[in-house]
Amino acid sequence: MVTNMSDEDEEIILSELPDEDLVPQMHDDLYDGLKDEVVEGVNILLERGWTPYRILTEALVGGMKIVGEDFRDGILFVPEVLLAANSMKAGMSILKPLLVETGAPRVGKMVIGTVKGDIHDIGKNLVSMMMEGAGFEVVDLGINNPVENYLEALDTEQPDILGMSALLTTTMPYMKVVIDAMVEKGVRDDYIVLVGGAPLNEEFGRAIGADAYCRDAAVAVETAKTLVGRKHNQMHA
Amino acid sequence: MTNALSRMLETREWVLADGATGTNLFNMGLASGDAPELWNAERPDDVRRLYRGAVEAGSDLFLTNSFGANAARLKLHDAQDRAVELNRLAAELGREVAEAADHPVVVAGSMGPTGEIMAPMGSLTHAIAVEIFHEQAEGLKAGGADVLWVETISAAEEFRAAAEAAALAEMPWCGTMSFDTAGRTMMGLTSAELVGLVEALPNPPVAFGANCGVGASDLLRTVLGFMAAGTERPVIAKGNAGIPKYVDGHIHYDGTPELMADYAVLARDCGARIIGGCCGTTPAHLAKMRAALENTPAGPRPTLDRIAEALGAFSSGSDGTDDAAPKRRERRRRRG
């Protein structure tokens, strides 16, 4: 605790930090929601010849993983996570075009939206940002989505995952309406269906026929990775 | 300020509030995704029936069917221009039921969150939030609500905006937040912080407290947190009847009327003055709660262990008001 206290008030010059100190510093800056510093860090690593994919995984995804863990453990709350996610997004916007150019591996694709009658998108936006941070491609349908929106997006986007969110007692049953429509069309098993939102729980997720209920954005990312991995293994088996 | 609720609190040790709105309207055929507030115009008899259900079960106070009747939320149903009308109708129907009741009943005009994130994190400015809430408040006032009832709020900024709207409408008000994330609100507010927030307002509420959230146990831990912060203001406890489950095509909350009766007595012993339910609480629950409050002598303030034993385990180890709360990790270096 007492060591290095003399450093406390010194201005940190990111460009003077060696890689092994810069990356943890970027994790700290993400944690503190310092957008400009995160962008600066990304640019420095690019100049130093890092591949966009390595910056994404080690600096950004690595940092957001810490944010996600502390959010899950009730240490950070929505305002802090929003700031962190916005900083990550700023870093991502530099990397995105470069990732496409360099043909970096994609973890998977997700279509996500808040169900009909529900305006709440805080949780959904967090999931979108954390999923992007974890290397997923995310198509965000926004709020207030009727069944047709979901079905159309599944058809045109062909994602691995469908994510649905609801924050109200009055709107959470609508997730079942969407899943039932997928069953009826015979496409339910083509997708991994993840659901989330404050009033939900695991049992509810199971009862309406989702693959998993995700308590928060960090859990959503972990669950998505596991289930997509399993799906790919099955396909190649 | 004299108003029906303050007068009731002067003579009564506890006041029984109502239960759920959504759950009970679903039982009358409301479809998921539809706006309950439109029923104030389209199906007034069912809204009367909702109110009467609470009153006949013994509630001294009920909330109007106007939770989502603010312009920001009504926009989803293309009804953003009907905020004043739908709120006025919600309160008028409530007034009618209250006047016909065989005991004094307070009509509380429900005002839920806008659903948007406030600036600087989000796009909703303080001025616009005040305007949205003020419009709703005027509708409720015109319809004859005794008091405004701001509920399920998670951000301090939104709570302040609603308070300011109550001042503009020259209405007494109550305010509750939903503590659903590790014992805090989604935005990280602790029970003790809400006490501080309430007392710092230029027009503090008649009563304040907690509603919705996770389960009955967590809600009472929050009430104990208010008490530990030394509040003298009447405290509201409106907890959910257990946890939602999906049974036979509809949502069912697993808290029995007996459990909610225990919860009501414990809430009173924790120090709450206005006690009710939230999601999943039906007239059957309310009747048991009323009987339990009337027939159980006041007991000592329960411990957390006693609450967990009676109502189930807490959703998190700490609610952020004690030393056991997890801490932010040690930063490498702070920026100057």
XYZ file of C-alpha atoms in Angstrom:
573
model
C 0.000 0.000 0.000
C 2.786 2.432 0.870
C 5.061 1.610 -2.029
C 5.140 3.906 -5.005
C 3.062 6.543 -3.238
C 5.524 9.091 -4.571
C 4.252 8.306 -8.061
C 0.722 9.229 -7.061
C 0.666 12.806 -8.192
C 2.943 12.439 -11.171
C 1.372 12.938 -14.570
C 1.408 9.662 -16.485
C 2.737 9.982 -20.032
C 1.194 7.000 -21.849
C 3.634 7.113 -24.746
C 6.570 6.743 -22.341
C 5.228 3.530 -20.796
C 6.643 0.250 -22.098
C 4.039 -2.198 -23.471
C 3.930 -4.239 -20.279
C 2.940 -1.147 -18.263
C 0.814 0.511 -20.918
C -1.672 -2.375 -21.214
C -2.463 -2.517 -17.454
C -2.664 1.276 -17.471
C -5.248 1.042 -20.267
C -7.184 -1.452 -18.156
C -7.189 1.121 -15.340
C -8.232 3.897 -17.696
C -11.100 1.761 -19.012
C -12.112 1.017 -15.430
C -12.136 4.744 -14.677
C -13.992 5.555 -17.894
C -11.244 7.784 -19.285
C -12.215 7.795 -22.958
C -9.482 10.075 -24.353
C -6.755 8.095 -22.594
C -8.105 4.787 -23.926
C -8.134 6.164 -27.471
C -4.592 7.453 -26.991
C -3.464 4.050 -25.756
C -4.974 2.293 -28.769
C -3.178 4.664 -31.139
C 0.143 4.210 -29.359
C -0.093 0.411 -29.608
C -0.981 0.664 -33.309
C 2.105 2.845 -33.861
C 4.177 0.264 -32.058
C 3.077 -2.312 -34.593
C 0.536 -4.260 -32.537
C -2.121 -5.996 -34.657
C -5.638 -4.584 -34.207
C -6.812 -7.982 -32.977
C -4.148 -8.127 -30.265
C -5.055 -4.616 -29.068
C -8.717 -5.580 -28.985
C -8.196 -8.738 -26.965
C -5.383 -7.772 -24.622
C -6.024 -4.085 -23.968
C -9.770 -3.580 -24.475
C -11.404 -6.976 -23.874
C -8.966 -7.633 -21.036
C -9.952 -4.330 -19.408
C -13.669 -4.832 -19.892
C -13.388 -8.263 -18.323
C -12.276 -6.624 -15.069
C -15.120 -4.095 -15.328
C -17.551 -6.960 -15.951
C -16.346 -8.907 -12.941
C -16.699 -5.939 -10.602
C -20.144 -5.194 -12.026
C -21.161 -8.799 -11.400
C -19.829 -8.607 -7.841
C -21.722 -5.431 -6.929
C -18.636 -3.207 -6.818
C -19.342 -1.170 -9.930
C -22.849 -0.064 -10.928
C -24.521 1.042 -14.141
C -23.089 4.591 -14.307
C -19.474 3.392 -13.996
C -20.024 0.563 -16.470
C -21.601 2.938 -18.987
C -18.575 5.219 -18.787
C -16.219 2.266 -19.201
C -18.225 0.876 -22.109
C -18.266 4.260 -23.833
C -14.481 4.434 -23.511
C -14.199 0.959 -24.965
C -16.487 1.930 -27.833
C -14.260 4.899 -28.634
C -11.256 2.578 -28.793
C -13.236 0.064 -30.832
C -14.232 2.661 -33.422
C -10.542 3.006 -34.335
C -10.015 -0.741 -34.477
C -13.210 -1.782 -36.258
C -12.229 -0.844 -39.840
C -8.733 -2.233 -39.275
C -10.128 -5.520 -37.980
C -12.170 -5.919 -41.151
C -9.091 -5.159 -43.293
C -6.890 -7.602 -41.467
C -9.532 -10.333 -41.437
C -9.381 -10.868 -37.686
C -11.301 -13.862 -36.350
C -14.917 -13.223 -35.335
C -16.276 -14.939 -32.288
C -19.905 -14.894 -33.386
C -22.862 -12.746 -34.303
C -25.793 -11.616 -32.174
C -29.106 -9.931 -32.879
C -30.410 -8.155 -29.789
C -33.452 -6.069 -28.871
C -35.830 -5.017 -26.096
C -39.297 -6.577 -26.472
C -42.552 -4.894 -27.436
C -43.951 -2.459 -24.885
C -40.636 -2.021 -23.149
C -38.615 1.139 -23.449
C -35.748 0.067 -21.226
C -32.462 -0.361 -22.996
C -29.812 0.271 -20.361
C -29.139 -3.419 -19.784
C -29.437 -4.253 -23.454
C -26.941 -1.538 -24.401
C -24.516 -2.820 -21.805
C -24.804 -6.321 -23.231
C -24.284 -4.986 -26.783
C -21.178 -3.095 -25.791
C -19.688 -5.905 -23.730
C -20.381 -8.415 -26.510
C -18.670 -6.157 -29.040
C -15.868 -5.768 -26.569
C -15.556 -9.545 -26.480
C -15.268 -9.699 -30.271
C -18.863 -10.467 -31.271
C -20.633 -8.706 -34.115
C -23.821 -7.196 -32.714
C -26.945 -6.085 -34.583
C -29.005 -3.936 -32.210
C -32.738 -3.714 -32.993
C -33.366 -1.098 -30.288
C -36.473 -1.011 -28.101
C -40.141 -1.970 -28.458
C -39.709 -4.868 -30.904
C -42.726 -6.925 -32.034
C -42.254 -10.568 -33.078
C -41.938 -9.615 -36.748
C -38.820 -7.498 -36.117
C -37.023 -10.388 -34.484
C -37.994 -12.918 -37.169
C -36.999 -10.597 -39.985
C -33.626 -9.840 -38.396
C -32.919 -13.540 -37.829
C -33.694 -14.166 -41.472
C -31.555 -11.386 -42.920
C -28.679 -11.383 -40.418
C -28.339 -15.138 -39.790
C -26.805 -14.640 -36.339
C -25.612 -17.320 -33.935
C -27.494 -15.746 -31.061
C -30.780 -13.981 -30.426
C -30.771 -11.806 -27.301
C -33.971 -10.418 -25.782
C -34.361 -8.000 -22.902
C -37.324 -6.888 -20.760
C -37.370 -4.844 -17.587
C -41.056 -4.853 -16.740
C -43.378 -7.480 -15.311
C -45.793 -6.452 -18.044
C -43.371 -7.103 -20.891
C -41.327 -10.127 -19.819
C -43.950 -12.682 -20.985
C -43.528 -11.291 -24.503
C -40.229 -13.163 -24.778
C -42.254 -16.355 -24.772
C -44.387 -15.001 -27.613
C -41.225 -14.531 -29.703
C -39.826 -17.971 -28.874
C -43.186 -19.616 -29.635
C -43.227 -17.880 -33.024
C -39.726 -19.227 -33.724
C -40.869 -22.739 -32.826
C -43.868 -22.394 -35.089
C -41.638 -21.349 -37.996
C -39.383 -24.308 -37.279
C -36.314 -22.114 -36.717
C -36.037 -22.159 -32.922
C -33.140 -24.623 -32.854
C -31.142 -22.711 -35.454
C -30.273 -20.078 -32.881
C -29.032 -19.699 -29.328
C -31.643 -17.691 -27.437
C -30.417 -15.648 -24.449
C -32.762 -13.591 -22.265
C -32.124 -10.980 -19.610
C -33.693 -8.210 -17.521
C -34.133 -7.328 -13.862
C -37.356 -9.239 -13.071
C -36.212 -12.467 -14.742
C -34.476 -15.486 -13.286
C -33.010 -18.761 -14.459
C -36.162 -20.752 -13.943
C -38.186 -18.233 -15.943
C -35.694 -18.444 -18.808
C -36.015 -22.197 -18.881
C -39.811 -22.152 -18.616
C -40.232 -19.917 -21.668
C -37.837 -22.042 -23.743
C -34.698 -19.872 -23.841
C -31.257 -21.488 -23.857
C -30.130 -19.382 -20.927
C -31.001 -16.494 -18.660
C -28.123 -14.060 -18.181
C -28.093 -12.145 -14.918
C -25.963 -9.315 -16.270
C -23.841 -8.252 -19.212
C -20.748 -10.049 -17.938
C -22.647 -13.314 -17.595
C -24.154 -12.763 -21.058
C -20.694 -12.613 -22.627
C -19.479 -15.742 -20.823
C -22.651 -17.662 -21.670
C -22.519 -16.556 -25.304
C -18.912 -17.705 -25.660
C -19.633 -21.090 -24.094
C -22.776 -21.780 -26.108
C -21.336 -20.561 -29.421
C -18.266 -22.740 -28.815
C -20.466 -25.738 -28.130
C -22.564 -25.052 -31.230
C -19.489 -24.836 -33.468
C -18.108 -28.055 -32.001
C -21.377 -29.815 -32.732
C -21.332 -28.557 -36.308
C -17.840 -29.854 -36.897
C -18.363 -33.126 -35.095
C -49.074 21.044 4.598
C -52.296 19.216 5.279
C -53.288 16.371 3.034
C -55.215 13.126 3.327
C -52.089 10.991 3.773
C -50.455 13.177 6.436
C -53.748 13.246 8.343
C -54.004 9.466 8.148
C -50.419 9.047 9.377
C -51.171 11.295 12.375
C -53.767 8.897 13.740
C -52.553 5.539 12.497
C -49.539 3.483 13.478
C -49.422 1.833 10.075
C -51.174 2.309 6.768
C -51.856 -0.617 4.444
C -51.066 0.309 0.848
C -52.055 -1.779 -2.186
C -50.405 -4.557 -4.155
C -49.537 -5.037 -7.809
C -51.041 -3.258 -10.790
C -49.516 -5.224 -13.685
C -50.062 -8.658 -12.153
C -53.709 -7.948 -11.394
C -54.416 -6.439 -14.821
C -52.835 -9.496 -16.484
C -55.323 -11.571 -14.536
C -58.055 -9.507 -16.206
C -56.692 -10.136 -19.683
C -54.082 -7.432 -20.320
C -51.774 -8.679 -23.097
C -48.030 -8.586 -22.601
C -46.479 -5.556 -24.267
C -49.666 -3.493 -24.201
C -49.880 -0.292 -22.165
C -51.968 -0.802 -18.989
C -52.654 2.957 -18.885
C -54.740 2.830 -22.071
C -57.292 0.847 -20.095
C -58.148 4.021 -18.159
C -59.925 5.146 -21.335
C -60.771 1.824 -22.990
C -61.730 -0.413 -20.078
C -62.541 1.825 -17.106
C -64.619 -0.902 -15.441
C -61.572 -3.164 -15.180
C -59.508 -0.337 -13.699
C -62.279 0.304 -11.137
C -62.220 -3.421 -10.401
C -58.436 -3.275 -9.872
C -58.788 -0.416 -7.359
C -61.786 -2.003 -5.635
C -59.844 -5.251 -5.225
C -57.314 -3.480 -3.022
C -59.875 -1.371 -1.133
C -62.128 -4.346 -0.364
C -59.115 -6.349 0.843
C -58.496 -3.590 3.394
C -56.017 -1.198 1.762
C -56.011 2.344 3.197
C -54.219 3.666 0.153
C -53.938 2.584 -3.456
C -51.900 3.685 -6.449
C -53.498 4.798 -9.684
C -53.027 2.944 -12.964
C -50.610 5.540 -14.309
C -47.134 4.082 -13.685
C -46.076 4.372 -17.329
C -48.308 7.331 -18.241
C -45.481 9.746 -18.940
C -44.765 11.074 -22.423
C -41.435 9.202 -22.676
C -43.063 5.811 -22.155
C -46.385 6.503 -23.881
C -44.400 7.263 -27.033
C -44.027 3.491 -27.508
C -47.743 3.185 -27.963
C -47.982 6.373 -29.991
C -49.937 7.939 -27.117
C -47.416 10.581 -26.005
C -50.029 13.315 -26.500
C -52.438 11.624 -24.097
C -50.378 11.878 -20.901
C -52.616 14.451 -19.205
C -55.815 12.672 -20.226
C -54.702 9.171 -19.157
C -53.416 10.427 -15.801
C -56.562 12.436 -15.149
C -58.719 9.390 -15.931
C -56.570 7.148 -13.705
C -57.088 9.524 -10.777
C -60.798 10.172 -11.497
C -61.554 6.457 -11.443
C -59.551 6.207 -8.231
C -61.420 9.110 -6.634
C -64.721 7.446 -7.495
C -63.709 4.141 -5.849
C -62.226 5.877 -2.789
C -65.379 7.966 -2.191
C -67.555 4.846 -2.340
C -65.370 2.897 0.117
C -66.553 2.034 3.638
C -63.317 3.334 5.173
C -61.087 6.350 4.462
C -58.879 5.681 1.437
C -56.033 7.753 0.005
C -55.676 7.956 -3.789
C -51.978 8.037 -4.658
C -51.066 9.056 -8.215
C -48.441 6.597 -9.452
C -45.497 8.022 -11.395
C -42.922 5.495 -12.648
C -39.549 6.192 -14.250
C -39.175 7.629 -17.742
C -37.044 4.639 -18.758
C -34.309 6.905 -20.035
C -30.873 7.632 -18.671
C -30.325 11.125 -17.408
C -27.539 13.454 -18.490
C -24.564 13.487 -18.450
C -24.504 9.674 -18.831
C -27.629 9.608 -20.987
C -29.582 12.054 -23.101
C -32.454 13.042 -20.790
C -31.810 16.502 -19.321
C -33.080 17.603 -15.926
C -35.319 20.254 -17.515
C -37.025 17.776 -19.846
C -37.440 15.182 -17.091
C -39.105 17.803 -14.895
C -41.391 18.770 -17.760
C -42.383 15.127 -18.405
C -43.134 14.485 -14.721
C -44.878 17.838 -14.310
C -47.267 17.064 -17.142
C -48.113 13.758 -15.501
C -48.492 15.385 -12.077
C -50.948 17.966 -13.406
C -53.080 15.206 -14.931
C -53.161 13.285 -11.651
C -53.966 16.465 -9.719
C -56.804 17.356 -12.108
C -58.271 13.881 -11.621
C -58.305 14.299 -7.845
C -55.283 12.341 -6.567
C -54.584 13.086 -2.890
C -50.839 12.669 -3.216
C -48.308 11.918 -5.964
C -46.477 8.604 -5.658
C -43.127 8.456 -7.450
C -41.935 4.831 -7.581
C -39.381 2.331 -8.882
C -36.776 5.044 -9.449
C -33.098 4.073 -9.594
C -31.243 7.340 -10.293
C -30.883 10.217 -7.812
C -31.195 12.692 -10.705
C -34.580 11.286 -11.735
C -35.815 11.332 -8.121
C -34.883 15.026 -7.869
C -36.620 15.811 -11.172
C -39.832 14.142 -9.967
C -39.619 16.073 -6.672
C -39.332 19.324 -8.569
C -42.351 18.398 -10.683
C -44.365 17.800 -7.493
C -43.379 21.276 -6.290
C -44.446 22.830 -9.598
C -47.806 21.051 -9.365
C -48.065 22.147 -5.712
C -48.775 18.579 -4.660
C -47.649 16.546 -1.640
C -45.697 13.502 -2.758
C -44.115 10.206 -1.744
C -41.107 8.622 -3.396
C -39.697 5.109 -3.474
C -36.725 3.565 -5.223
C -36.108 0.009 -6.386
C -33.076 -1.573 -4.725
C -32.473 -4.506 -7.035
C -28.695 -4.719 -7.534
C -26.676 -6.137 -4.633
C -28.912 -4.247 -2.197
C -28.506 -0.947 -4.058
C -30.431 0.651 -6.907
C -29.308 -0.142 -10.436
C -27.419 3.157 -10.377
C -25.585 2.174 -7.201
C -27.525 4.180 -4.565
C -27.631 2.662 -1.070
C -30.509 2.919 1.406
C -28.492 5.380 3.499
C -27.838 7.526 0.425
C -31.566 7.762 -0.310
C -32.126 9.093 3.227
C -29.505 11.773 2.561
C -31.041 12.571 -0.835
C -34.556 12.914 0.591
C -33.560 15.239 3.410
C -31.576 17.499 1.081
C -34.619 18.244 -1.105
C -36.285 21.659 -0.839
C -39.674 19.876 -0.793
C -39.070 16.553 0.963
C -41.737 13.856 0.504
C -44.446 13.020 3.050
C -42.962 9.522 3.133
C -40.225 7.687 1.261
C -38.950 4.164 0.939
C -38.447 1.126 -1.246
C -40.608 -0.784 -3.700
C -40.223 -3.727 -6.084
C -36.572 -4.830 -6.118
C -35.766 -8.494 -5.656
C -37.706 -10.209 -2.870
C -39.383 -9.437 0.441
C -36.194 -10.136 2.465
C -34.038 -7.704 0.514
C -36.702 -5.039 0.797
C -36.748 -5.268 4.584
C -32.963 -5.103 4.741
C -33.315 -1.805 2.855
C -35.890 -0.580 5.407
C -33.470 -1.420 8.225
C -30.875 0.608 6.307
C -33.204 3.663 6.302
C -33.703 3.291 10.052
C -29.990 2.907 10.738
C -29.444 6.186 8.864
C -31.616 7.850 11.517
C -34.594 8.992 9.475
C -37.611 10.530 11.261
C -39.735 10.548 8.117
C -42.423 7.876 7.566
C -40.960 4.940 5.639
C -42.705 2.996 2.868
C -42.195 -0.747 2.273
C -43.726 -2.148 -0.915
C -42.034 -5.442 -1.716
C -42.724 -8.049 -4.372
C -44.624 -11.195 -3.458
C -41.632 -13.465 -3.971
C -39.982 -14.179 -7.283
C -41.602 -14.448 -10.742
C -42.135 -17.892 -12.249
C -43.682 -18.869 -15.537
C -46.608 -21.189 -14.929
C -49.148 -22.322 -17.525
C -48.617 -19.447 -19.883
C -48.544 -16.613 -17.385
C -46.340 -15.031 -14.751
C -46.849 -16.205 -11.218
C -45.048 -14.792 -8.189
C -44.175 -17.509 -5.715
C -44.822 -15.546 -2.495
C -47.929 -16.903 -0.740
C -50.456 -14.716 1.118
C -49.080 -16.238 4.348
C -45.525 -15.177 3.463
C -46.692 -11.650 2.678
C -48.540 -11.558 5.997
C -45.255 -12.349 7.784
C -43.524 -9.751 5.631
C -46.087 -7.071 6.572
C -45.649 -7.650 10.306
C -41.855 -7.701 9.982
C -41.973 -4.510 7.886
C -43.919 -2.782 10.668
C -41.476 -4.080 13.291
C -38.568 -2.831 11.142
C -40.124 0.638 11.427
C -42.078 1.033 8.169
C -45.299 3.073 8.494
C -46.780 2.507 5.039
C -46.790 -1.157 4.097
C -47.918 -2.776 0.883
C -46.878 -5.165 -1.846
C -45.626 -4.727 -5.365
C -45.451 -7.208 -8.271
C -47.391 -10.412 -7.607
C -49.390 -9.035 -4.678
C -53.117 -9.749 -5.154
C -56.145 -8.868 -2.998
C -55.797 -12.317 -1.372
C -52.326 -11.316 -0.172
C -53.563 -7.916 1.021
C -56.389 -9.416 3.100
C -53.902 -11.648 4.937
C -51.518 -8.727 5.405
C -54.293 -6.607 6.919
C -55.369 -9.369 9.302
C -51.781 -10.043 10.385
C -51.088 -6.353 11.043
C -54.264 -6.046 13.104
C -53.810 -9.251 15.074
C -50.076 -9.401 15.723
C -48.756 -7.267 18.584
C -45.767 -5.070 17.749
C -42.462 -6.846 18.263
C -38.812 -5.813 18.559
C -36.980 -4.661 15.445
C -36.049 -7.927 13.685
C -32.454 -8.871 12.950
C -31.295 -9.772 9.442
C -31.176 -13.414 10.527
C -34.771 -13.300 11.692
C -35.847 -11.773 8.342
C -33.966 -14.392 6.319
C -35.420 -17.152 8.457
C -39.001 -15.939 7.922
C -38.859 -14.741 4.300
C -35.841 -16.380 2.649
C -32.200 -15.583 1.982
C -30.916 -12.198 0.782
C -29.805 -11.835 -2.848
C -26.371 -10.519 -1.855
C -24.081 -10.684 1.155
C -24.102 -6.936 1.739
C -26.272 -3.972 0.741
C -23.373 -1.545 0.561
C -24.021 0.133 3.923
C -21.630 -1.986 5.989
C -17.925 -2.830 5.957
C -18.650 -6.205 4.375
C -19.436 -4.600 1.012
C -16.953 -5.504 -1.716
C -14.561 -2.663 -2.452
C -13.295 -1.182 -5.694
C -9.981 -2.743 -6.530
C -6.718 -0.979 -5.762
C -5.845 1.286 -8.707
C -2.346 1.162 -10.083
C -1.927 4.887 -10.205
C -4.394 7.732 -10.045
C -4.093 10.377 -12.648
C -3.152 13.817 -11.422
